[in-house]
Each structure stands twice: as structure tokens, then as C-alpha cells.
GROMACS .gro file of C-alpha atoms in nm:
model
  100
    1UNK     CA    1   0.000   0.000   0.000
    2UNK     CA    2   0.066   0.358  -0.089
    3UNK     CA    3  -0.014   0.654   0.071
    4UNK     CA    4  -0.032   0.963  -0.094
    5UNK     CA    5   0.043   1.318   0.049
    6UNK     CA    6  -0.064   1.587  -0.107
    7UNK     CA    7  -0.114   1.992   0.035
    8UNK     CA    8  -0.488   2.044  -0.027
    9UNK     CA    9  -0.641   2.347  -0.036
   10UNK     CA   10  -0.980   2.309   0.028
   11UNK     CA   11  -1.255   2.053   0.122
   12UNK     CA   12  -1.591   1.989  -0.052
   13UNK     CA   13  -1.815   2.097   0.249
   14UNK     CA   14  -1.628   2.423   0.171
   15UNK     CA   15  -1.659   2.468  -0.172
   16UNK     CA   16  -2.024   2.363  -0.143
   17UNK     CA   17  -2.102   2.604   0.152
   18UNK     CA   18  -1.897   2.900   0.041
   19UNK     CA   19  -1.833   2.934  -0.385
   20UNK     CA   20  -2.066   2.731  -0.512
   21UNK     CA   21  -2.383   2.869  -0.276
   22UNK     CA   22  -2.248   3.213  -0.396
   23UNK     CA   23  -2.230   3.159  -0.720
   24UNK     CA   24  -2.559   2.970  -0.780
   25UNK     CA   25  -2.729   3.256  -0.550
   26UNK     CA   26  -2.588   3.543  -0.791
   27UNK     CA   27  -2.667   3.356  -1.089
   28UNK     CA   28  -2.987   3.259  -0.997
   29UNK     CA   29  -3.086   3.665  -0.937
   30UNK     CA   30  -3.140   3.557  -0.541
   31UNK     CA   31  -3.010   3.650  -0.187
   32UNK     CA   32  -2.661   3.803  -0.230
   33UNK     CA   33  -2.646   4.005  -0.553
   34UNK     CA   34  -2.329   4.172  -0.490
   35UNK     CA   35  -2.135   3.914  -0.670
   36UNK     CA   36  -2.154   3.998  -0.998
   37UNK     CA   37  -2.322   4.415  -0.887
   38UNK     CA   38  -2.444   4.612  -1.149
   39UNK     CA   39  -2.210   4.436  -1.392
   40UNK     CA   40  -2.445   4.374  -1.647
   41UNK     CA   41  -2.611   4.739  -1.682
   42UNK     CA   42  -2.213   4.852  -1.624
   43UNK     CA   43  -2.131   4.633  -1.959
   44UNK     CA   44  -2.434   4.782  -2.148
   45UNK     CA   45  -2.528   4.447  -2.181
   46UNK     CA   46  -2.907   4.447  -2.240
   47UNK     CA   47  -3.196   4.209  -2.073
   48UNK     CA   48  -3.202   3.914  -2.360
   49UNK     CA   49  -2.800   3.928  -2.356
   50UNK     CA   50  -2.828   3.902  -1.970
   51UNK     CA   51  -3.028   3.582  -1.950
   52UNK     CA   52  -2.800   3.449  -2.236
   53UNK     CA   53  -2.520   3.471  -2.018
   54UNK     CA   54  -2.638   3.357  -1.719
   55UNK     CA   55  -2.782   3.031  -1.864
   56UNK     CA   56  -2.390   2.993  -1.984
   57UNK     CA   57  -2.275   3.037  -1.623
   58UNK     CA   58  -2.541   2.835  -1.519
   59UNK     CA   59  -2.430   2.595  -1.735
   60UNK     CA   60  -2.090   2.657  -1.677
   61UNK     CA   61  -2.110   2.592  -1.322
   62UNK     CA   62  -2.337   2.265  -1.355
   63UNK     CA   63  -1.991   2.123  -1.597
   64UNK     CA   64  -1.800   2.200  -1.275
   65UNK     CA   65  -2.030   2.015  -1.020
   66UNK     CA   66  -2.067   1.722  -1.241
   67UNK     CA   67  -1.685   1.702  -1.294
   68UNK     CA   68  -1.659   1.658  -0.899
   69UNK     CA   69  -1.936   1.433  -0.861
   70UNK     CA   70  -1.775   1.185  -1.143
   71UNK     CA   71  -1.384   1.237  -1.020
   72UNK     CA   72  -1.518   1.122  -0.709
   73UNK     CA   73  -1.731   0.823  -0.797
   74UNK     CA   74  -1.439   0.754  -1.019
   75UNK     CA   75  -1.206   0.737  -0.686
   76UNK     CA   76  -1.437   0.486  -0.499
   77UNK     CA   77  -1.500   0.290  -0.827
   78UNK     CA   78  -1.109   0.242  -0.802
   79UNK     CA   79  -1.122   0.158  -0.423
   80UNK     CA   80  -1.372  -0.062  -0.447
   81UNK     CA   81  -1.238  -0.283  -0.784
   82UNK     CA   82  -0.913  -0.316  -0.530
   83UNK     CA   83  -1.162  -0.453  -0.257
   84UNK     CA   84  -1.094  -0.163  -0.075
   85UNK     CA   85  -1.344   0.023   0.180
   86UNK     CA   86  -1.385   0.394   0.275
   87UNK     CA   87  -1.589   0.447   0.515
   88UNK     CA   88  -1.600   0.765   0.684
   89UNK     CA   89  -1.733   0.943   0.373
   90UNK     CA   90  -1.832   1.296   0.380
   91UNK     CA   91  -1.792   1.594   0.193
   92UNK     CA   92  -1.489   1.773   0.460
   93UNK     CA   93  -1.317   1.427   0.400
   94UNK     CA   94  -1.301   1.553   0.027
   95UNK     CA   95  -0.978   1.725  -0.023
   96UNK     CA   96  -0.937   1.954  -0.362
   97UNK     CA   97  -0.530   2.010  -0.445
   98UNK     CA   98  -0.403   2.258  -0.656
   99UNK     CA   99  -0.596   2.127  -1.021
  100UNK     CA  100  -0.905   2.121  -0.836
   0.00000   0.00000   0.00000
């Protein structure tokens, strides 16, 4: 066996509770809108442009989630086809490094 040591720099209880609640709350028009401000009127971006791009950054940000959901299932997948158990599983047990 192998273990691995690697400087992580952030958990996914944190990304979940801080960036990814922000972002989906600015996106989304909701709660804190000081994320993105008045950046579309400050852009001259009009209403129909606006709702393009947030449907990109919606989408944008969905890519991301997925991504993390499938790296990890990919982990345990390997874990498991070595017959090997985790079992304290929970997202600030899920470390992100450097690449994310």
C-alpha cells in the first residue's frame, strides 16, 4: 500500500457552503447580488443578452459540479475494484489540491 500526500487546499463541504452557494445565488438573481453588482447594466449588456449569459454560467457551473461528482465516484470505483473500503465518507473528507 501507498499513501499519498498531497497539500490540499480546500474541502468539498467548503466549496459547497462558500463558492458554489455564492455563485448559484448570484446567478440565480437571489439572496446576495453583490457578486456579480451592477455588472451587467455597467457592460451595457441588455436584458435578452443578460439571461443568455447567465444560462452559460449556469451551465458553466453545472460542468464543474458534475466534474466533482464523477472524479469522485471515479475514486471509490477504483477503491472498491481493489476490494478496498472507505468508510468515513463525507464531503470535509473531500480534499481539492491545486488542479481542483
Amino acid at each position: 500500500f501507498y499513501i499519498v500526500m498531497d497539500r490540499l487546499f480546500g474541502t468539498l463541504q467548503e466549496c459547497v457552503e462558500d463558492r458554489w452557494r455564492k455563485e448559484e445565488m448570484a446567478i440565480s438573481g437571489g439572496g446576495n447580488k453583490s457578486f456579480f453588482g451592477g455588472m451587467w447594466r455597467c457592460m451595457g449588456i441588455g436584458m435578452d443578452q443578460s439571461k443568455d449569459m447567465r444560462k452559460q454560467m449556469q451551465k458553466e457551473m453545472y460542468l464543474e459540479r458534475l466534474t466533482v461528482a464523477y472524479d469522485i465516484a471515479s475514486a471509490f470505483r477504483f477503491l472498491h475494484s481493489k476490494r478496498l473500503v472507505y468508510r468515513d465518507i463525507k464531503s470535509a473528507n473531500i480534499g481539492f489540491d491545486v488542479r481542483g
